[in-house]
Every structure is written in structure tokens, then in C-alpha cells.
């Protein structure tokens, strides 16, 4: 009887801790990823890939890369990222897809879905987008999917996969990946129905330049101060995840996450990771539901200052009324706008070389 009770309890705990994770390309140490390489020596499968990053866990969670890439992509060509079925999408939120050429120290964004990740109906489990044509080539690139959830506990999700990219030898410049709701970074509050919550952090991300080794070669540059990866012991079986409903997602907001596997708590050495400072010289976009960055981690008080916008050249606020929290592509197609207090905001520019594309009620900045 005791064995049966423990088995049921393990199933309940695993179901509660289920959120979202990618399965292709195979993230590091995933227990259910597709076409996964062999594990690095001394590492174990991770059965909690759908859980958010813990407060003391480093970006990517696992810092020891796969010995070989799990996929080979080509600059300028389409790639597909697939999520595990089911899960709990927590009302969507902001998702970014990024690449690192220095072992995971800095990531440049190649695709964004802001406000409506997983689609308006929360049923999207796959995204296909074109890589920038100007990406440099390297056999050692870290791909990252990151997510800030709209509903529930304030969390930051991140899965990393090791890929190779066939590209040129010139460096590439784009937006830096945004990190929020993680130790030492700004906190984005619950969206409360406003899909533009926290968008200012993404709009005002700094530009960074990454360099590769050219197609077909390169040495892996790892973080020398990175702590060793977690090695959780696998449970007897991995229970299937049931599709989530909005009720389940909302209920989980008041339930602390539980895990099927106990993870070792690590203390990150000072300087081990290049964190984005909580304050910067970039002009913020401020409105009543979005906090300004501060030098302290954790929630910050909202401000009632009037909005300040960083607009595209020649594009101001569009005429006409709208209903919060709608999003749309700007008339020129080079950026996007969101509805704020019944009026369309000025246009925010997409990353260089990308254009705004609409798909149903969702929009994204993608390559032409």
C-alpha cells in the first residue's frame, strides 16, 4: 500500500510542476527531447525541464554543453522549434529565441513573440522562423528559448540547446536577450490582461555584436567560472503531462512549484555571469502597469508617470481608438504598436533587417 501511495503522490507532484519546455532542438539533458546527443560524461537526464529557473541557478541551468550539436542550421534559412505537448502556458507572455557564440555569456535575439506566446488560444506548440542571413558560422552555438509568463508566480523559463550554424565569417549585431523575474534582474509583474506589460524591457534592450569562427569550424569558449551542472536522479518513470486549461494555469499562480527531482542548490560565484544591470542609460518606456528597473532584485512599485515612447523615425502615435491589450503591426511594417488606454502607441521598431508580421491575433518581428 505504501508503494502505491508514493507512486500516486509522485504523479501529482510531477503534474503540478509541469509548465512548458522545448523538445526540439533537444535542450541540454532533456529526458524527452528529440534527436538528443549523448550526455556529457558525469551528467544525468533532467526530468524537470519544464520548471522555471531557480533563484540560484545560472542561465541555461546546465552549463556543460553536449559533446556534439543536436542540430545543424543554416543562416537565412527557416528553423522550427517544437514544444512538448500539453503543459501549462500560464496565459502566454513574452518569448524570445536567441543565440550565443561565447558559450552562453551573451545572447543575441533572432526571433520574438511578445505578449501572446503560445498563441491567443494557448494552443501553439511550434514556431517556425527564418534565421538572419548575416549570422556567422560556428560549430559551437548555444540556442536559447526564454519565456516570461503572463499569469502566475513571477518566473523565468529558459531551455538551451547546442547547435551548429552554417554561415559567414562577419560578425552580427542584434538585440540582447532580455532576462527578467530572475535573481538580480528586473521583475515584470503579472499581465492582468495587458499583453504590453513589460514590453519596454524588450524594446529598450541594448544591441550586441556576436562573432563566430566561420562555417565549419571554431573552438568552444565556455564560461570558466560557471558552476557544474545539476545531476538530478531520474524517477522510475516520467508521467505524461495533461493539457492545461486556463483554470489550472490560474490555480498554479497560488501554488509554489514542486519538482519530481530534488536539485542541488548552487551558489553562483561573483562575476560568473554577465548580468544585465537593473538600471541603464537606455531611456525607459514607462506606464502605470510596468515597473522601472531598479538596482534591487524583486518586485518594484508601479509608477503613474505619463508614458514616454521611443518611436521609429517618422512614425508617431496612430489615430483611432482601440481596446486594451491589442497589438498590431505599424503602417510601414517596420515595427509594431500596442493599445494603451484606448489609443495606439507610437511605433516600436523591429530588430534591424526584420519586419512585423501578423498571424491571427498574434504579431511577431520576423525576417522577410
Short mmCIF file of C-alpha atoms in Angstrom, two decimals:
data_model
loop_
_atom_site.label_atom_id
_atom_site.label_comp_id
_atom_site.label_asym_id
_atom_site.label_seq_id
_atom_site.Cartn_x
_atom_site.Cartn_y
_atom_site.Cartn_z
CA UNK A 1 0.00 0.00 0.00
CA UNK A 2 2.81 2.37 0.86
CA UNK A 3 4.35 1.91 -2.59
CA UNK A 4 1.05 2.71 -4.29
CA UNK A 5 0.57 5.86 -2.24
CA UNK A 6 4.06 7.09 -3.03
CA UNK A 7 3.53 6.44 -6.73
CA UNK A 8 0.32 8.47 -6.79
CA UNK A 9 2.00 11.28 -4.84
CA UNK A 10 4.87 11.37 -7.30
CA UNK A 11 2.41 11.63 -10.20
CA UNK A 12 0.56 14.51 -8.53
CA UNK A 13 3.78 16.38 -7.80
CA UNK A 14 5.01 15.93 -11.37
CA UNK A 15 1.70 17.20 -12.78
CA UNK A 16 1.77 20.31 -10.59
CA UNK A 17 5.35 21.15 -11.63
CA UNK A 18 4.62 20.83 -15.34
CA UNK A 19 4.93 24.14 -17.19
CA UNK A 20 6.49 24.45 -20.67
CA UNK A 21 9.67 23.18 -22.32
CA UNK A 22 11.05 22.60 -25.80
CA UNK A 23 11.80 19.15 -27.16
CA UNK A 24 13.36 20.15 -30.50
CA UNK A 25 16.10 21.15 -30.84
CA UNK A 26 16.97 18.91 -27.91
CA UNK A 27 17.71 21.03 -24.83
CA UNK A 28 20.62 20.05 -22.62
CA UNK A 29 19.97 16.82 -20.68
CA UNK A 30 16.27 16.67 -21.60
CA UNK A 31 14.63 13.35 -20.73
CA UNK A 32 12.18 13.63 -23.62
CA UNK A 33 13.99 15.73 -26.23
CA UNK A 34 14.15 14.65 -29.87
CA UNK A 35 17.42 13.59 -31.55
CA UNK A 36 19.47 14.26 -28.44
CA UNK A 37 23.24 13.69 -28.45
CA UNK A 38 24.94 11.55 -25.83
CA UNK A 39 25.13 13.12 -22.39
CA UNK A 40 28.42 14.69 -21.32
CA UNK A 41 30.50 12.48 -19.04
CA UNK A 42 29.25 12.50 -15.47
CA UNK A 43 25.87 14.15 -16.26
CA UNK A 44 22.34 12.77 -15.84
CA UNK A 45 18.99 13.27 -17.52
CA UNK A 46 16.91 16.18 -16.26
CA UNK A 47 13.26 15.36 -15.62
CA UNK A 48 12.27 18.91 -14.65
CA UNK A 49 12.98 20.75 -17.91
CA UNK A 50 9.57 22.45 -17.84
CA UNK A 51 10.24 24.12 -14.49
CA UNK A 52 11.40 27.76 -14.23
CA UNK A 53 14.96 28.64 -13.33
CA UNK A 54 15.61 28.54 -9.61
CA UNK A 55 16.82 31.72 -7.91
CA UNK A 56 20.39 30.40 -7.61
CA UNK A 57 20.50 28.58 -10.94
CA UNK A 58 22.60 30.04 -13.78
CA UNK A 59 21.22 30.97 -17.18
CA UNK A 60 20.70 27.80 -19.25
CA UNK A 61 20.57 25.85 -15.93
CA UNK A 62 23.07 23.30 -17.30
CA UNK A 63 26.39 24.89 -18.22
CA UNK A 64 28.25 21.84 -19.57
CA UNK A 65 27.40 21.53 -23.29
CA UNK A 66 26.58 18.39 -25.22
CA UNK A 67 29.76 16.98 -26.80
CA UNK A 68 28.16 17.28 -30.26
CA UNK A 69 25.46 19.61 -31.65
CA UNK A 70 21.89 18.35 -31.67
CA UNK A 71 21.07 20.19 -34.92
CA UNK A 72 22.77 21.99 -37.79
CA UNK A 73 21.11 25.17 -39.05
CA UNK A 74 21.92 27.48 -41.95
CA UNK A 75 21.90 31.28 -41.78
CA UNK A 76 18.98 32.76 -43.72
CA UNK A 77 17.01 29.51 -43.70
CA UNK A 78 13.89 28.52 -41.70
CA UNK A 79 14.19 26.59 -38.45
CA UNK A 80 11.47 25.02 -36.31
CA UNK A 81 11.28 24.98 -32.52
CA UNK A 82 8.88 22.43 -31.03
CA UNK A 83 7.45 22.40 -27.50
CA UNK A 84 6.34 19.38 -25.51
CA UNK A 85 2.60 18.69 -25.81
CA UNK A 86 0.31 19.79 -23.00
CA UNK A 87 1.97 21.79 -20.29
CA UNK A 88 0.71 24.95 -18.59
CA UNK A 89 1.20 28.08 -20.75
CA UNK A 90 0.16 30.46 -17.91
CA UNK A 91 -1.71 32.84 -20.19
CA UNK A 92 1.15 33.20 -22.66
CA UNK A 93 3.56 36.08 -22.17
CA UNK A 94 6.83 37.09 -23.82
CA UNK A 95 9.07 34.57 -25.61
CA UNK A 96 12.47 35.09 -27.22
CA UNK A 97 14.65 32.81 -29.31
CA UNK A 98 18.33 33.70 -29.12
CA UNK A 99 21.85 32.52 -29.95
CA UNK A 100 25.16 32.69 -28.09
CA UNK A 101 28.56 32.36 -29.72
CA UNK A 102 30.59 32.58 -26.49
CA UNK A 103 29.36 29.60 -24.51
CA UNK A 104 26.27 31.24 -23.05
CA UNK A 105 27.63 34.50 -21.68
CA UNK A 106 25.68 36.79 -24.03
CA UNK A 107 22.77 36.01 -26.35
CA UNK A 108 21.56 37.85 -29.43
CA UNK A 109 17.84 37.65 -30.26
CA UNK A 110 16.82 36.15 -33.62
CA UNK A 111 13.04 35.91 -33.08
CA UNK A 112 10.46 37.30 -30.64
CA UNK A 113 6.81 36.64 -29.78
CA UNK A 114 5.78 39.39 -27.35
CA UNK A 115 2.56 39.35 -25.38
CA UNK A 116 0.99 36.28 -26.95
CA UNK A 117 3.49 33.43 -26.76
CA UNK A 118 1.75 30.09 -27.45
CA UNK A 119 -0.98 31.95 -29.38
CA UNK A 120 -4.23 33.63 -28.39
CA UNK A 121 -5.81 30.27 -27.57
CA UNK A 122 -2.66 28.97 -25.82
CA UNK A 123 -2.53 26.01 -28.20
CA UNK A 124 0.59 26.82 -30.26
CA UNK A 125 3.35 24.28 -29.63
CA UNK A 126 5.64 25.01 -32.58
CA UNK A 127 7.25 28.09 -34.11
CA UNK A 128 8.99 28.27 -37.49
CA UNK A 129 11.04 31.35 -38.38
CA UNK A 130 13.95 32.34 -40.61
CA UNK A 131 17.39 32.80 -39.13
CA UNK A 132 19.09 36.10 -40.01
CA UNK A 133 21.03 35.76 -43.25
CA UNK A 134 24.04 37.54 -41.74
CA UNK A 135 24.66 35.12 -38.88
CA UNK A 136 28.27 33.94 -38.54
CA UNK A 137 29.04 30.25 -38.80
CA UNK A 138 30.25 28.12 -35.90
CA UNK A 139 30.09 24.51 -34.73
CA UNK A 140 29.59 25.65 -31.12
CA UNK A 141 26.49 27.83 -30.77
CA UNK A 142 24.08 27.84 -27.84
CA UNK A 143 20.41 28.27 -28.78
CA UNK A 144 18.10 29.56 -26.04
CA UNK A 145 14.33 29.76 -25.68
CA UNK A 146 13.27 32.12 -22.88
CA UNK A 147 9.82 32.92 -21.54
CA UNK A 148 8.25 35.35 -19.07
CA UNK A 149 4.79 34.03 -18.20
CA UNK A 150 1.73 36.30 -18.16
CA UNK A 151 -0.15 34.68 -15.27
CA UNK A 152 1.04 33.16 -12.01
CA UNK A 153 4.19 33.28 -9.92
CA UNK A 154 6.79 35.61 -11.40
CA UNK A 155 9.14 33.20 -13.12
CA UNK A 156 11.73 32.98 -15.86
CA UNK A 157 11.95 29.92 -18.09
CA UNK A 158 14.99 29.02 -20.18
CA UNK A 159 15.96 25.95 -22.20
CA UNK A 160 19.31 25.80 -24.03
CA UNK A 161 20.38 23.55 -26.89
CA UNK A 162 23.76 23.11 -28.57
CA UNK A 163 23.61 23.66 -32.33
CA UNK A 164 25.92 24.27 -35.27
CA UNK A 165 25.28 27.08 -37.74
CA UNK A 166 26.50 27.31 -41.31
CA UNK A 167 27.10 30.96 -42.04
CA UNK A 168 29.64 33.58 -42.95
CA UNK A 169 32.63 35.00 -41.14
CA UNK A 170 31.38 38.54 -40.50
CA UNK A 171 30.05 39.49 -37.04
CA UNK A 172 26.33 40.00 -36.47
CA UNK A 173 24.63 42.75 -34.44
CA UNK A 174 21.18 42.49 -32.88
CA UNK A 175 19.22 42.96 -29.66
CA UNK A 176 20.49 41.39 -26.46
CA UNK A 177 18.27 38.72 -24.88
CA UNK A 178 16.06 40.09 -22.10
CA UNK A 179 16.18 38.44 -18.66
CA UNK A 180 13.51 39.22 -16.05
CA UNK A 181 11.97 37.63 -12.95
CA UNK A 182 15.32 36.05 -12.09
CA UNK A 183 17.74 36.79 -9.28
CA UNK A 184 19.46 40.13 -9.90
CA UNK A 185 17.25 41.16 -12.83
CA UNK A 186 14.11 43.37 -13.07
CA UNK A 187 10.71 41.91 -12.21
CA UNK A 188 7.85 42.03 -14.71
CA UNK A 189 4.51 41.78 -12.84
CA UNK A 190 1.51 39.69 -13.83
CA UNK A 191 -0.05 41.00 -17.03
CA UNK A 192 -3.61 41.28 -15.64
CA UNK A 193 -4.98 41.21 -19.19
CA UNK A 194 -2.50 43.75 -20.59
CA UNK A 195 -0.22 41.93 -23.04
CA UNK A 196 2.03 45.01 -23.27
CA UNK A 197 3.19 44.60 -19.67
CA UNK A 198 6.98 44.64 -19.56
CA UNK A 199 7.36 45.27 -23.28
CA UNK A 200 9.57 48.26 -22.52
CA UNK A 201 12.37 45.98 -21.35
CA UNK A 202 12.37 44.21 -24.72
CA UNK A 203 12.03 47.40 -26.74
CA UNK A 204 14.95 49.03 -24.95
CA UNK A 205 17.30 46.05 -25.00
CA UNK A 206 20.85 47.01 -25.87
CA UNK A 207 22.43 46.00 -29.17
CA UNK A 208 25.28 43.49 -29.02
CA UNK A 209 27.62 42.05 -31.61
CA UNK A 210 28.49 38.36 -31.81
CA UNK A 211 31.25 36.73 -33.80
CA UNK A 212 31.71 33.16 -34.95
CA UNK A 213 34.55 31.17 -36.40
CA UNK A 214 33.17 30.94 -39.93
CA UNK A 215 31.24 27.99 -41.32
CA UNK A 216 32.54 24.57 -40.40
CA UNK A 217 34.94 25.34 -37.58
CA UNK A 218 35.55 27.01 -34.28
CA UNK A 219 36.61 26.46 -30.72
CA UNK A 220 34.10 26.38 -27.91
CA UNK A 221 34.54 29.25 -25.45
CA UNK A 222 32.91 28.22 -22.17
CA UNK A 223 32.45 30.32 -19.07
CA UNK A 224 35.47 29.43 -16.88
CA UNK A 225 33.61 30.48 -13.71
CA UNK A 226 30.43 28.56 -14.47
CA UNK A 227 29.30 26.16 -11.70
CA UNK A 228 28.97 22.49 -12.53
CA UNK A 229 25.65 21.37 -13.97
CA UNK A 230 22.96 19.77 -11.86
CA UNK A 231 22.78 15.99 -11.98
CA UNK A 232 19.29 15.08 -10.75
CA UNK A 233 18.49 11.41 -10.23
CA UNK A 234 15.78 10.24 -12.68
CA UNK A 235 12.49 8.97 -11.26
CA UNK A 236 11.24 5.49 -12.03
CA UNK A 237 9.04 6.77 -14.87
CA UNK A 238 8.20 10.07 -16.47
CA UNK A 239 4.45 10.73 -16.19
CA UNK A 240 2.64 12.23 -19.20
CA UNK A 241 1.53 15.84 -18.98
CA UNK A 242 -2.16 16.56 -19.36
CA UNK A 243 -3.19 19.57 -21.47
CA UNK A 244 -3.57 22.64 -19.31
CA UNK A 245 -6.66 24.81 -19.02
CA UNK A 246 -6.85 28.48 -18.05
CA UNK A 247 -8.31 27.38 -14.69
CA UNK A 248 -5.35 25.13 -13.98
CA UNK A 249 -2.89 27.83 -15.00
CA UNK A 250 -4.53 30.40 -12.76
CA UNK A 251 -4.67 27.96 -9.84
CA UNK A 252 -0.97 27.33 -10.15
CA UNK A 253 -0.32 31.03 -9.56
CA UNK A 254 -1.01 30.47 -5.87
CA UNK A 255 0.78 27.12 -5.67
CA UNK A 256 4.56 27.04 -5.14
CA UNK A 257 6.22 24.89 -7.80
CA UNK A 258 7.04 21.31 -6.83
CA UNK A 259 9.57 19.12 -8.55
CA UNK A 260 9.85 15.45 -9.30
CA UNK A 261 13.57 15.59 -8.63
CA UNK A 262 15.46 17.30 -5.85
CA UNK A 263 18.05 19.64 -7.31
CA UNK A 264 21.31 20.65 -5.68
CA UNK A 265 21.37 24.33 -4.71
CA UNK A 266 24.38 26.13 -6.12
CA UNK A 267 25.90 29.44 -5.14
CA UNK A 268 26.94 31.32 -8.24
CA UNK A 269 30.43 32.86 -7.86
CA UNK A 270 30.66 36.61 -8.19
CA UNK A 271 31.28 37.58 -11.79
CA UNK A 272 30.37 34.11 -13.08
CA UNK A 273 27.72 35.53 -15.33
CA UNK A 274 27.42 38.74 -17.25
CA UNK A 275 24.13 40.04 -15.85
CA UNK A 276 22.33 42.98 -17.36
CA UNK A 277 22.33 45.77 -14.78
CA UNK A 278 18.98 46.63 -13.32
CA UNK A 279 19.45 50.24 -14.39
CA UNK A 280 20.97 51.56 -17.56
CA UNK A 281 21.31 54.69 -19.64
CA UNK A 282 18.68 53.48 -22.07
CA UNK A 283 15.53 55.63 -21.98
CA UNK A 284 12.74 53.56 -20.37
CA UNK A 285 9.18 53.30 -21.56
CA UNK A 286 7.07 54.00 -18.52
CA UNK A 287 3.38 53.47 -17.95
CA UNK A 288 1.23 52.57 -14.99
CA UNK A 289 1.43 48.78 -15.24
CA UNK A 290 5.14 48.37 -15.96
CA UNK A 291 7.85 48.81 -13.29
CA UNK A 292 11.03 50.75 -13.93
CA UNK A 293 14.29 48.84 -13.46
CA UNK A 294 15.92 49.31 -10.07
CA UNK A 295 19.20 48.23 -8.56
CA UNK A 296 17.43 45.74 -6.31
CA UNK A 297 16.03 42.38 -7.35
CA UNK A 298 12.39 41.56 -6.75
CA UNK A 299 9.10 43.39 -7.29
CA UNK A 300 9.11 47.13 -7.74
CA UNK A 301 6.34 49.61 -7.26
CA UNK A 302 4.44 50.71 -10.40
CA UNK A 303 4.61 54.32 -11.41
CA UNK A 304 1.89 56.67 -12.57
CA UNK A 305 4.13 58.82 -14.74
CA UNK A 306 2.84 59.60 -18.23
CA UNK A 307 4.17 57.29 -20.98
CA UNK A 308 7.45 58.08 -22.67
CA UNK A 309 7.93 56.46 -26.05
CA UNK A 310 10.92 55.61 -28.18
CA UNK A 311 9.44 55.76 -31.65
CA UNK A 312 10.52 54.84 -35.12
CA UNK A 313 11.63 57.75 -37.32
CA UNK A 314 8.62 59.36 -38.98
CA UNK A 315 6.04 57.31 -37.14
CA UNK A 316 4.13 58.85 -34.26
CA UNK A 317 1.04 57.72 -32.47
CA UNK A 318 -1.60 56.46 -34.85
CA UNK A 319 -5.06 57.96 -34.90
CA UNK A 320 -8.09 55.93 -33.94
CA UNK A 321 -9.35 54.12 -30.87
CA UNK A 322 -8.56 50.57 -29.79
CA UNK A 323 -9.22 48.14 -26.95
CA UNK A 324 -6.53 47.14 -24.46
CA UNK A 325 -4.42 44.98 -24.76
CA UNK A 326 -4.46 44.79 -28.57
CA UNK A 327 -1.28 44.65 -30.65
CA UNK A 328 -0.82 45.43 -34.35
CA UNK A 329 1.91 45.97 -36.94
CA UNK A 330 2.68 49.62 -37.71
CA UNK A 331 1.55 51.00 -41.08
CA UNK A 332 5.08 50.86 -42.50
CA UNK A 333 5.52 47.23 -41.46
CA UNK A 334 8.85 48.03 -39.85
CA UNK A 335 7.59 47.92 -36.29
CA UNK A 336 4.57 47.36 -34.08
CA UNK A 337 2.15 49.21 -31.78
CA UNK A 338 0.10 48.29 -28.75
CA UNK A 339 -3.11 49.69 -27.36
CA UNK A 340 -2.67 51.75 -24.23
CA UNK A 341 -5.61 53.41 -22.53
CA UNK A 342 -7.72 53.17 -25.67
CA UNK A 343 -5.21 54.70 -28.11
CA UNK A 344 -2.49 53.22 -30.29
CA UNK A 345 1.05 53.84 -29.09
CA UNK A 346 3.77 55.19 -31.38
CA UNK A 347 5.56 52.53 -33.42
CA UNK A 348 8.34 50.45 -31.90
CA UNK A 349 10.96 49.30 -34.39
CA UNK A 350 11.65 45.63 -35.06
CA UNK A 351 15.25 44.46 -34.98
CA UNK A 352 17.39 45.53 -37.97
CA UNK A 353 16.51 43.54 -41.08
CA UNK A 354 13.21 42.21 -39.71
CA UNK A 355 9.60 43.21 -40.36
CA UNK A 356 6.39 42.91 -38.39
CA UNK A 357 4.10 40.04 -39.38
CA UNK A 358 0.59 39.30 -38.13
CA UNK A 359 -0.84 35.81 -37.61
CA UNK A 360 -4.39 35.91 -36.30
CA UNK A 361 -4.32 37.90 -33.08
CA UNK A 362 -0.55 37.45 -32.67
CA UNK A 363 2.26 39.53 -34.15
CA UNK A 364 5.99 38.94 -34.37
CA UNK A 365 9.12 40.53 -35.78
CA UNK A 366 10.44 38.11 -38.38
CA UNK A 367 12.77 38.08 -41.36
CA UNK A 368 11.16 38.92 -44.69
#
